Coordinates of C-alpha atoms in Angstrom, one line a residue:
Chain A
X26 CA 4.5 20.7 28.2
X27 CA 2.3 17.5 27.4
X28 CA -0.4 18.5 24.2
X29 CA -2.0 16.7 21.9
X30 CA 0.4 16.2 19.2
X31 CA 2.6 14.5 22.2
X32 CA 0.5 12.0 22.8
X33 CA -0.1 11.0 19.3
X34 CA 3.1 10.7 19.1
X35 CA 3.9 8.7 22.1
X36 CA 1.0 6.3 21.3
X37 CA 1.9 5.6 17.1
X38 CA 5.6 5.5 18.2
X39 CA 4.9 2.9 20.9
X40 CA 2.5 1.1 18.5
X41 CA 5.4 1.4 16.0
X42 CA 8.3 -0.1 18.3
X43 CA 6.0 -2.9 20.1
X44 CA 5.4 -4.0 16.4
X45 CA 8.8 -4.1 15.7
X46 CA 9.5 -6.2 18.3
X47 CA 6.5 -8.9 18.1
X48 CA 8.5 -9.0 14.4
X49 CA 11.1 -11.2 16.6
X50 CA 8.4 -12.7 18.6
X51 CA 6.4 -14.3 16.4
X52 CA 7.3 -17.6 14.4
X53 CA 4.3 -17.5 11.7
X54 CA 6.7 -15.6 8.8
X55 CA 3.3 -14.0 7.5
X56 CA 2.5 -13.1 11.1
X57 CA 6.2 -11.4 11.4
X58 CA 5.6 -9.7 8.1
X59 CA 2.5 -7.9 8.6
X60 CA 3.8 -7.3 12.0
X61 CA 6.9 -4.9 10.3
X62 CA 4.5 -3.5 7.5
X63 CA 1.8 -2.2 10.6
X64 CA 5.3 -1.2 12.9
X65 CA 6.0 1.0 9.6
X66 CA 2.3 1.8 8.4
X67 CA 2.5 2.8 12.6
X68 CA 5.1 5.2 12.0
X69 CA 4.2 6.4 8.9
X70 CA 1.1 7.5 11.1
X71 CA 3.7 8.8 13.8
X72 CA 5.0 11.1 10.7
X73 CA 1.1 12.6 10.3
X74 CA 1.4 13.5 13.3
X75 CA 4.4 15.3 13.2
X76 CA 2.6 17.3 10.4
X77 CA 4.6 15.7 7.5
X78 CA 1.7 14.9 5.5
X79 CA 3.3 13.6 2.4
X80 CA 5.9 11.6 3.8
X81 CA 3.8 10.1 6.4
X82 CA 1.1 9.2 3.5
X83 CA 4.2 7.8 1.2
X84 CA 5.2 5.8 4.1
X85 CA 2.0 4.2 4.6
X86 CA 1.3 3.8 0.9
X87 CA 5.0 2.4 0.0
X88 CA 5.5 0.3 2.7
X89 CA 2.1 -1.6 2.0
X90 CA 3.5 -3.4 -0.7
X91 CA 7.1 -3.4 0.2
X92 CA 6.0 -5.8 3.1
X93 CA 3.6 -7.5 1.3
X94 CA 6.2 -9.0 -1.2
X95 CA 8.5 -9.3 2.2
X96 CA 6.1 -11.7 2.8
X97 CA 5.9 -13.6 0.1
X98 CA 9.5 -14.3 0.2
X99 CA 9.3 -15.5 4.2
X100 CA 6.7 -17.9 2.8
X101 CA 9.2 -18.9 0.1
X102 CA 12.5 -19.0 1.8
X103 CA 11.5 -20.1 5.3
X104 CA 11.5 -24.2 6.3
X105 CA 8.7 -23.5 7.8
X106 CA 7.0 -20.7 7.3
X107 CA 3.6 -21.7 9.1
X108 CA 5.4 -21.7 12.4
X109 CA 3.6 -25.4 13.2
X110 CA 7.0 -26.7 14.2
X111 CA 8.6 -24.5 17.1
X112 CA 12.3 -24.5 14.8
X113 CA 14.4 -22.6 16.7
X114 CA 15.7 -19.5 13.8
X115 CA 17.3 -17.9 16.2
X116 CA 21.8 -18.1 17.1
X117 CA 23.9 -15.6 19.8
X118 CA 21.2 -14.6 21.0
X119 CA 22.8 -12.7 24.2
X120 CA 25.0 -10.7 21.9
X121 CA 22.2 -9.9 20.0
X122 CA 20.4 -8.8 23.4
X123 CA 23.1 -6.9 24.6
X124 CA 23.8 -5.6 20.9
X125 CA 20.3 -4.2 21.2
X126 CA 20.1 -2.8 24.2
X127 CA 23.5 -1.1 24.2
X128 CA 22.5 0.1 20.5
X129 CA 19.3 1.8 22.1
X130 CA 21.0 3.0 25.0
X131 CA 23.8 4.9 23.5
X132 CA 21.3 6.8 20.6
X133 CA 19.2 7.8 23.4
X134 CA 21.7 9.3 25.5
X135 CA 23.3 10.5 22.3
X136 CA 19.3 12.6 22.1
X137 CA 19.5 13.6 25.4
X138 CA 22.8 14.7 25.9
X139 CA 23.3 16.5 22.7
X140 CA 22.1 20.2 22.9
X141 CA 19.8 20.4 19.9
X142 CA 18.9 24.2 19.9
X143 CA 15.9 26.2 20.0
X144 CA 12.9 24.9 19.1
X145 CA 12.2 25.7 15.2
X146 CA 8.7 27.9 14.3
X147 CA 5.5 25.8 13.7
X148 CA 5.0 23.8 10.7
X149 CA 3.9 25.1 7.3
X150 CA 0.3 23.8 5.8
X151 CA 0.8 21.0 4.5
X152 CA -0.4 22.4 0.6
X153 CA 3.1 25.0 1.1
X154 CA 4.6 21.2 2.4
X155 CA 4.3 19.4 -0.9
X156 CA 4.7 22.4 -3.2
X157 CA 8.0 23.3 -1.7
X158 CA 9.1 19.5 -1.1
X159 CA 8.6 19.5 -5.1
X160 CA 10.3 22.6 -5.5
X161 CA 13.5 21.4 -3.3
X162 CA 13.6 17.9 -5.2
X163 CA 13.7 19.5 -8.9
X164 CA 15.8 22.4 -7.8
X165 CA 19.0 22.4 -5.3
X166 CA 18.5 18.9 -4.7
X167 CA 18.1 17.8 -8.3
X168 CA 21.0 16.0 -9.2
X169 CA 20.7 14.1 -5.7
X170 CA 16.9 13.2 -6.9
X171 CA 18.4 12.0 -10.0
X172 CA 20.9 9.9 -8.6
X173 CA 18.4 7.9 -6.3
X174 CA 16.7 7.5 -9.5
X175 CA 19.9 5.9 -11.3
X176 CA 21.0 4.1 -8.6
X177 CA 17.5 2.0 -8.0
X178 CA 18.1 1.2 -12.0
X179 CA 21.1 0.0 -11.7
X180 CA 20.0 -2.2 -8.6
X181 CA 16.8 -3.2 -10.4
X182 CA 19.4 -4.7 -13.2
X183 CA 21.8 -5.5 -10.6
X184 CA 19.4 -7.7 -8.8
X185 CA 17.4 -9.2 -11.8
X186 CA 21.1 -10.3 -13.5
X187 CA 21.8 -11.7 -9.8
X188 CA 18.6 -13.5 -9.8
X189 CA 18.5 -14.6 -12.8
X190 CA 19.5 -19.0 -13.4
X191 CA 23.4 -19.6 -14.7
X192 CA 23.0 -20.1 -18.3
X193 CA 23.5 -23.0 -19.4
X194 CA 26.4 -22.2 -22.3
X195 CA 26.7 -24.6 -25.1
X196 CA 30.4 -26.4 -24.6
X197 CA 31.8 -25.5 -28.0
X198 CA 34.8 -27.4 -28.4
Chain B
X30 CA -21.5 15.7 9.5
X31 CA -20.3 15.8 6.4
X32 CA -18.8 11.5 7.2
X33 CA -22.0 10.3 7.6
X34 CA -23.8 11.9 4.7
X35 CA -20.1 10.5 2.7
X36 CA -21.0 7.1 4.1
X37 CA -25.0 6.6 3.7
X38 CA -23.9 7.2 0.2
X39 CA -21.6 4.6 -0.4
X40 CA -23.3 2.4 1.1
X41 CA -26.4 3.2 -0.9
X42 CA -23.9 2.3 -4.0
X43 CA -22.8 -0.4 -2.4
X44 CA -26.6 -1.2 -2.1
X45 CA -27.6 -0.7 -5.9
X46 CA -24.3 -2.2 -6.9
X47 CA -25.0 -5.0 -5.7
X48 CA -28.5 -5.1 -7.4
X49 CA -26.3 -5.0 -10.4
X50 CA -24.4 -7.3 -9.7
X51 CA -27.4 -10.2 -8.9
X52 CA -29.5 -8.9 -12.1
X53 CA -26.3 -9.2 -13.9
X54 CA -25.6 -12.2 -12.4
X55 CA -29.5 -14.0 -12.7
X56 CA -30.9 -11.9 -15.8
X57 CA -33.8 -11.3 -12.6
X58 CA -34.3 -7.3 -11.6
X59 CA -35.3 -7.6 -7.8
X60 CA -34.5 -4.6 -6.0
X61 CA -34.7 -6.3 -2.2
X62 CA -32.4 -9.4 -4.0
X63 CA -29.1 -8.0 -1.6
X64 CA -31.2 -7.6 1.1
X65 CA -32.1 -10.7 1.4
X66 CA -29.0 -12.3 0.4
X67 CA -27.8 -10.3 3.5
X68 CA -30.1 -11.2 5.8
X69 CA -29.7 -15.1 4.4
X70 CA -26.0 -15.1 5.0
X71 CA -26.9 -12.9 8.4
X72 CA -29.3 -16.1 9.8
X73 CA -26.5 -18.5 8.8
X74 CA -24.1 -20.0 11.1
X75 CA -20.4 -18.9 10.6
X76 CA -18.5 -21.8 10.0
X77 CA -14.8 -21.3 11.4
X78 CA -12.1 -23.6 9.4
X79 CA -10.2 -26.2 11.6
X80 CA -7.1 -24.1 12.1
X81 CA -7.3 -21.0 11.3
X82 CA -4.8 -17.7 11.9
X83 CA -7.6 -16.4 14.0
X84 CA -6.0 -12.6 14.0
X85 CA -5.7 -12.4 10.1
X86 CA -8.9 -14.4 9.8
X87 CA -11.5 -12.3 11.8
X88 CA -9.2 -8.5 10.6
X89 CA -9.1 -9.2 6.8
X90 CA -13.2 -8.5 6.1
X91 CA -13.1 -5.7 8.6
X92 CA -9.4 -4.4 7.3
X93 CA -11.3 -4.6 3.3
X94 CA -13.4 -2.4 4.2
X95 CA -11.4 0.1 6.4
X96 CA -9.6 0.2 3.3
X97 CA -12.5 1.2 0.8
X98 CA -13.8 3.3 4.0
X99 CA -10.5 5.3 3.5
X100 CA -10.1 5.7 -0.3
X101 CA -13.1 7.0 -0.7
X102 CA -12.8 9.5 2.2
X103 CA -10.7 11.8 0.4
X104 CA -13.1 12.3 -2.5
X105 CA -15.1 14.7 -2.8
X106 CA -18.8 14.3 -4.1
X107 CA -19.7 18.3 -4.6
X108 CA -17.0 21.2 -3.4
X109 CA -17.9 21.0 0.1
X110 CA -19.4 17.0 0.7
X111 CA -16.0 15.4 1.1
X112 CA -14.9 14.2 4.2
X113 CA -11.1 15.0 4.4
X114 CA -9.5 17.6 2.3
X115 CA -5.8 16.1 2.3
X116 CA -3.6 18.0 1.0
X117 CA -2.1 15.2 -0.7
X118 CA -5.6 13.3 -1.1
X119 CA -4.6 11.8 -4.6
X120 CA -1.9 10.3 -2.8
X121 CA -4.1 8.8 -0.4
X122 CA -6.3 7.2 -2.6
X123 CA -3.5 5.0 -3.9
X124 CA -2.2 4.1 -0.1
X125 CA -5.7 2.9 1.4
X126 CA -6.4 1.3 -1.5
X127 CA -2.8 -0.4 -1.3
X128 CA -4.2 -2.2 2.3
X129 CA -6.8 -4.0 -0.1
X130 CA -4.3 -6.1 -0.6
X131 CA -2.9 -6.6 2.7
X132 CA -6.2 -7.5 3.5
X133 CA -7.1 -10.4 0.6
X134 CA -3.4 -11.7 2.1
X135 CA -4.3 -11.5 5.1
X136 CA -7.5 -13.9 4.1
X137 CA -5.9 -16.0 2.1
X138 CA -3.1 -16.6 4.8
X139 CA -5.5 -16.7 7.6
X140 CA -7.9 -19.2 6.7
X141 CA -5.2 -22.1 6.1
X142 CA -7.1 -23.7 3.1
X143 CA -4.9 -24.4 -0.5
X144 CA -7.5 -22.4 -2.7
X145 CA -7.4 -19.4 -0.5
X146 CA -3.8 -19.5 -0.2
X147 CA -3.4 -19.7 -4.1
X148 CA -6.2 -17.4 -4.7
X149 CA -4.3 -14.0 -1.9
X150 CA -0.9 -15.3 -3.2
X151 CA -2.1 -14.6 -7.2
X152 CA -3.9 -11.1 -6.0
X153 CA -0.7 -10.2 -4.3
X154 CA 0.9 -10.6 -7.7
X155 CA -2.0 -8.8 -9.4
X156 CA -1.8 -5.8 -7.3
X157 CA 2.1 -4.9 -7.5
X158 CA 1.5 -5.2 -11.9
X159 CA -1.5 -3.4 -11.8
X160 CA -0.9 -0.8 -8.1
X161 CA 2.0 1.0 -11.2
X162 CA -1.2 1.4 -13.2
X163 CA -3.4 3.3 -10.6
X164 CA -0.3 5.2 -9.6
X165 CA 1.0 6.9 -12.8
X166 CA -2.2 7.9 -14.4
X167 CA -3.5 9.7 -11.1
X168 CA 0.4 11.6 -11.6
X169 CA -0.5 12.7 -14.9
X170 CA -3.5 13.9 -13.9
X171 CA -2.2 15.6 -10.7
X172 CA 0.6 17.1 -13.3
X173 CA -2.4 18.8 -15.1
X174 CA -4.0 20.1 -12.0
X175 CA -1.0 21.2 -10.6
X176 CA -1.7 20.4 -6.7
X177 CA -2.5 16.4 -5.4
X178 CA -5.9 18.2 -3.3
X179 CA -8.7 16.7 -4.7
X180 CA -11.1 19.3 -5.4
X181 CA -8.3 21.1 -7.1
X182 CA -8.4 18.0 -9.3
X183 CA -11.9 18.2 -10.1
X184 CA -11.6 22.2 -10.6
X185 CA -8.8 22.1 -13.1
X186 CA -11.5 19.8 -15.2
X187 CA -13.9 23.2 -15.5
X188 CA -13.3 23.3 -19.8
X189 CA -12.3 20.3 -20.9
X190 CA -12.7 17.0 -18.7
X191 CA -9.4 14.8 -18.4
X192 CA -11.1 11.5 -20.0
X193 CA -10.9 13.3 -23.4
X194 CA -7.6 15.7 -22.3
X195 CA -5.8 11.8 -21.0
X196 CA -7.8 9.3 -22.9
X197 CA -5.1 6.9 -22.4
X198 CA -4.5 7.6 -18.8
X199 CA -8.6 6.6 -18.1
X200 CA -8.4 3.5 -20.4
X201 CA -5.2 2.4 -18.3
X202 CA -7.2 3.9 -14.7
X203 CA -10.3 1.7 -15.7
X204 CA -8.7 -1.0 -16.0
X205 CA -7.0 -1.0 -12.9
X206 CA -9.3 -0.1 -10.8
X207 CA -10.7 -3.5 -12.0
X208 CA -8.1 -5.2 -11.4
X209 CA -8.0 -4.1 -8.1
X210 CA -11.4 -4.3 -6.9
X211 CA -10.8 -8.4 -8.5
X212 CA -14.3 -8.0 -10.5
X213 CA -14.6 -9.8 -13.7
X214 CA -12.2 -10.4 -16.0
X215 CA -9.0 -9.7 -13.4
X216 CA -11.5 -12.0 -10.5
X217 CA -8.5 -14.4 -10.1
X218 CA -8.6 -14.5 -6.6
X219 CA -12.0 -15.6 -6.2
X220 CA -12.0 -17.1 -9.4
X221 CA -15.5 -18.9 -9.2
X222 CA -14.6 -21.9 -12.0
X223 CA -11.2 -23.0 -10.4
X224 CA -10.5 -22.1 -7.5
X225 CA -14.4 -22.8 -5.9
X226 CA -14.4 -19.2 -4.6
X227 CA -10.7 -18.5 -3.5
X228 CA -10.0 -16.0 -1.2
X229 CA -13.8 -16.1 0.3
X230 CA -14.2 -19.9 -0.2
X231 CA -13.9 -20.4 3.5
X232 CA -15.9 -17.7 5.0
X233 CA -19.1 -18.0 5.9
X234 CA -22.2 -16.3 7.5
X235 CA -21.8 -12.8 9.4
X236 CA -18.2 -12.6 8.2
X237 CA -18.8 -13.5 4.3
X238 CA -21.3 -10.7 4.3
X239 CA -18.8 -8.2 5.5
X240 CA -16.1 -9.4 2.8
X241 CA -19.1 -8.7 0.5
X242 CA -20.4 -5.5 1.4
X243 CA -16.8 -4.1 1.6
X244 CA -16.2 -5.9 -1.5
X245 CA -19.4 -3.2 -3.2
X246 CA -17.9 0.1 -1.1
X247 CA -14.9 -1.3 -3.0
X248 CA -16.3 -1.1 -6.6
X249 CA -18.1 1.8 -5.3
X250 CA -15.0 3.6 -3.9
X251 CA -12.7 3.3 -7.2
X252 CA -15.6 4.8 -9.5
X253 CA -16.0 7.2 -7.4
X254 CA -12.1 8.2 -8.2
X255 CA -12.1 6.8 -11.8
X256 CA -15.2 10.2 -11.6
X257 CA -13.1 12.5 -9.4
X258 CA -10.3 11.7 -11.6
X259 CA -11.2 11.5 -15.2
X260 CA -14.7 12.3 -15.1
X261 CA -14.8 15.6 -14.0
X262 CA -16.2 14.9 -10.2
X263 CA -20.0 16.8 -9.3
X264 CA -19.6 19.4 -12.3
X265 CA -22.4 19.0 -14.5
X266 CA -25.5 21.9 -15.6
X267 CA -28.6 22.5 -13.8
X268 CA -29.1 20.0 -11.9
X269 CA -26.9 20.1 -8.1
X270 CA -23.2 19.4 -7.9
X271 CA -23.5 15.9 -6.3
X272 CA -26.7 14.6 -7.9
X273 CA -24.3 14.7 -10.7
X274 CA -21.5 12.9 -8.8
X275 CA -24.3 10.3 -7.9
X276 CA -25.4 9.9 -11.5
X277 CA -21.4 9.1 -12.7
X278 CA -19.9 7.2 -10.0
X279 CA -23.5 4.6 -10.7
X280 CA -22.3 5.4 -14.3
X281 CA -19.0 3.9 -13.9
X282 CA -19.7 1.2 -11.5
X283 CA -22.2 -0.2 -14.0
X284 CA -19.5 0.1 -16.5
X285 CA -17.0 -1.6 -14.5
X286 CA -19.8 -5.0 -14.0
X287 CA -20.5 -4.7 -17.6
X288 CA -16.9 -5.0 -18.7
X289 CA -16.4 -8.0 -16.9
X290 CA -20.0 -9.6 -18.0
X291 CA -18.8 -9.6 -21.7
X292 CA -15.5 -10.9 -21.4
X293 CA -13.9 -14.3 -20.2
X294 CA -11.3 -14.3 -17.4
X295 CA -8.0 -14.2 -18.0
X296 CA -5.2 -16.1 -17.5
X297 CA -2.8 -15.0 -14.5
X298 CA 0.3 -15.0 -16.4
X299 CA -1.4 -13.2 -19.4
X300 CA -3.0 -11.0 -16.9
X301 CA 1.0 -10.2 -15.9
X302 CA 2.4 -10.0 -19.2
X303 CA 0.1 -7.5 -20.2
X304 CA 0.1 -4.9 -17.6
X305 CA 4.4 -5.2 -17.2
X306 CA 4.7 -5.3 -20.7
X307 CA 2.3 -2.7 -22.3
X308 CA 0.3 -1.3 -19.4
X309 CA 3.6 0.4 -17.7
X310 CA 5.0 1.3 -21.0
X311 CA 1.9 3.1 -22.2
X312 CA 1.3 4.9 -18.6
X313 CA 5.1 6.2 -18.9
X314 CA 3.8 7.5 -22.3
X315 CA 0.8 8.6 -21.2
X316 CA 3.1 10.9 -18.5
X317 CA 4.7 12.0 -21.8
X318 CA 1.7 13.4 -23.9
X319 CA -0.2 15.0 -20.7
X320 CA 3.4 16.7 -19.7
X321 CA 3.8 18.0 -23.0
X322 CA 0.2 19.1 -22.8
X323 CA 0.3 20.9 -20.0
X324 CA 3.0 23.0 -21.2
X325 CA 1.3 23.9 -24.9
X326 CA -3.2 23.4 -24.0
X327 CA -2.8 24.1 -20.2
Chain C
X18 CA 14.8 21.4 22.9
X19 CA 11.1 20.2 22.6
X20 CA 9.9 16.7 24.8
X21 CA 8.4 15.8 21.3
X22 CA 11.9 15.7 19.4
X23 CA 12.9 13.6 22.5
X24 CA 10.0 11.8 22.7
X25 CA 10.4 11.0 18.7
X26 CA 14.1 10.7 19.4
X27 CA 14.1 8.0 21.4
X28 CA 11.6 6.2 19.8
X29 CA 13.7 6.0 16.9
X30 CA 16.4 4.6 19.4
X31 CA 14.2 1.4 20.3
X32 CA 13.7 1.4 16.8
X33 CA 17.6 1.2 16.1
X34 CA 17.6 -1.2 19.0
X35 CA 14.9 -3.9 18.2
X36 CA 16.6 -3.8 14.5
X37 CA 20.3 -4.3 15.8
X38 CA 18.9 -6.9 17.8
X39 CA 16.7 -9.2 14.6
X40 CA 19.8 -8.2 12.4
X41 CA 22.4 -10.2 14.9
X42 CA 19.9 -12.9 16.2
X43 CA 18.3 -14.0 13.3
X44 CA 19.3 -16.7 10.6
X45 CA 17.4 -16.8 7.9
X46 CA 18.8 -13.8 5.4
X47 CA 14.5 -12.5 4.9
X48 CA 14.5 -12.4 8.7
X49 CA 17.9 -10.2 9.0
X50 CA 16.6 -8.3 6.3
X51 CA 13.9 -7.2 8.1
X52 CA 16.2 -5.8 11.2
X53 CA 17.7 -3.9 8.5
X54 CA 14.4 -2.2 8.0
X55 CA 13.9 -1.5 11.6
X56 CA 17.4 0.3 11.5
X57 CA 16.0 2.5 8.7
X58 CA 13.0 2.7 10.6
X59 CA 14.8 3.9 13.3
X60 CA 16.6 6.6 10.5
X61 CA 13.1 7.7 9.3
X62 CA 11.9 8.3 12.6
X63 CA 15.3 10.8 13.7
X64 CA 14.6 12.6 10.3
X65 CA 11.6 13.5 10.5
X66 CA 11.9 14.7 13.8
X67 CA 14.8 17.1 13.1
X68 CA 13.2 18.5 10.0
X69 CA 9.6 18.9 12.1
X70 CA 11.3 20.1 15.4
X71 CA 14.9 21.9 14.0
X72 CA 14.5 23.2 10.7
X73 CA 11.2 23.1 9.4
X74 CA 11.5 25.8 6.7
X75 CA 14.3 24.0 5.2
X76 CA 13.1 20.6 3.0
X77 CA 16.6 19.6 2.9
X78 CA 15.3 17.3 6.0
X79 CA 12.5 15.9 4.2
X80 CA 14.5 15.3 0.4
X81 CA 16.8 13.2 2.8
X82 CA 13.9 11.2 4.7
X83 CA 12.9 10.0 0.3
X84 CA 16.3 9.0 0.0
X85 CA 16.1 6.1 3.0
X86 CA 13.1 5.0 1.8
X87 CA 14.9 4.6 -1.7
X88 CA 17.9 2.9 0.3
X89 CA 14.7 0.8 1.5
X90 CA 13.8 -0.5 -1.3
X91 CA 16.8 -1.4 -3.1
X92 CA 17.8 -3.3 0.6
X93 CA 15.0 -5.2 -0.7
X94 CA 15.7 -5.5 -4.4
X95 CA 19.4 -6.7 -4.0
X96 CA 18.6 -8.4 -0.3
X97 CA 15.8 -11.0 -2.4
X98 CA 18.2 -10.8 -6.1
X99 CA 20.9 -12.2 -3.5
X100 CA 18.4 -15.1 -1.7
X101 CA 17.0 -16.3 -4.6
X102 CA 20.6 -17.1 -6.3
X103 CA 21.3 -18.5 -2.9
X104 CA 18.4 -20.4 -3.1
X105 CA 18.8 -22.1 -6.5
X106 CA 22.1 -23.3 -5.8
X107 CA 22.3 -24.3 -2.3
X108 CA 18.5 -24.9 -1.4
X109 CA 18.1 -22.7 1.6
X110 CA 18.9 -18.8 2.6
X111 CA 19.9 -20.2 6.0
X112 CA 23.0 -17.9 7.0
X113 CA 24.3 -20.5 9.4
X114 CA 24.9 -22.8 6.5
X115 CA 26.5 -19.6 4.4
X116 CA 30.0 -20.2 6.3
X117 CA 31.8 -20.6 3.2
X118 CA 31.9 -17.6 2.4
X119 CA 33.8 -16.3 5.3
X120 CA 36.8 -15.4 3.9

């Protein structure tokens, strides 16, 4: 049975995959980063179509800044950020295509041949969802959530420590 | 129907803000100034730079306009007058504002010019520093309302407006709003004196008109956000709700423009240092204070 | 089993495949990270789909999505830290030139 929801999921999902493919098909780094951004944004819209309102809006918000940061790093670290020199930036192409297709087919096969059980009931209203998610975060899953926070802190310190220039140690003797 | 009313309201607001900006710039109050300027821009030749990234060049002004309009879509002008009352409205405002950054990056990169590029990357640093100052004060506001619905947030300010309840949050949000709408003293991406227009430099004609309009709508959207989150939205005696909203939004827009008029543009390094070293700790302090306040004096 | 669930899982599978291709075929560290982001995006789609179509009343699913989003951010932060360190010492983040890391 094809409903409006199915159509929206298909539309945004296919848009997301198409943008995802174009990340690796353009040689302009800025286009590449923004294609990834719009892939993730389409994904956020797809979450909205699946009635996960909070997650969809969060995805749309987070990815905008995340991928913009990605863009500046792309431009900083690439030899040819504008993509005007037609540089070859890939290797082991055959193997990669093979692995990509195989990975997609295997996961799709698993999706197809697993018995997923009965359909769930209708999703709760958005306001109720947000509230219940908050209760989950600060109730049963609090420890996991706190772990995520501590992990972020660790990663921040680690990344800063790695990225800092090596200290010029004074030779004492 | 609501959509139409809100959008026309925004456009009218943007027009008035443009009048105000022209008044501040030239010292003469002329009601028709923006209309003449717009007609002049539309009539002018649209020059396209030599080697643009055409896709980004054309999309950027439109995306800026769309982001500004989307941010306003969840902000109520009166209890009924809201385009869509999302259950995650307060978060959605942030999401929409994040695309202002994307639009300016596109504009900076797309025209293939040094000044525009510098302006675009400057804005990246600026927004990443100041988006925290948008998110954290809004979190404090949502904590008091115990809801992300923008209408609930206004209702929660029935007794005391948030500007009194959490003045620190208001100050931080106001400054961050100036930074996100790149008004002076935070107009680093367009900086007239040093970057010759920055991201706007290579835009001419109709595209520049869209760009300017989008910026004005953005200012009005941010003023509306300030009104809803801190100034009690439509609340007020005697007059109908939407009139109160209109008065407050215009007052906040005027305050935003006037602030920049009397302050010098700050340096990029200072801007970042103030946000990361001073602004974010203050925002966290604000969250803490509001958390305590919510417990003892709801 | 509903069509919607299957559709969402197929889209997740496609994103996963594209991500694998990107992560294996690109020579630049930042581009490889983009591939990894796409792989994680595929995981996100699956998680949201499982939450919506199988267990809409259990919020552990949504919780899991938040954790994966955290992982995406962490991957970026640490990846860029490594990229900066590499660029400082070697002047490039091309992975072809990182052969000496091989044990």
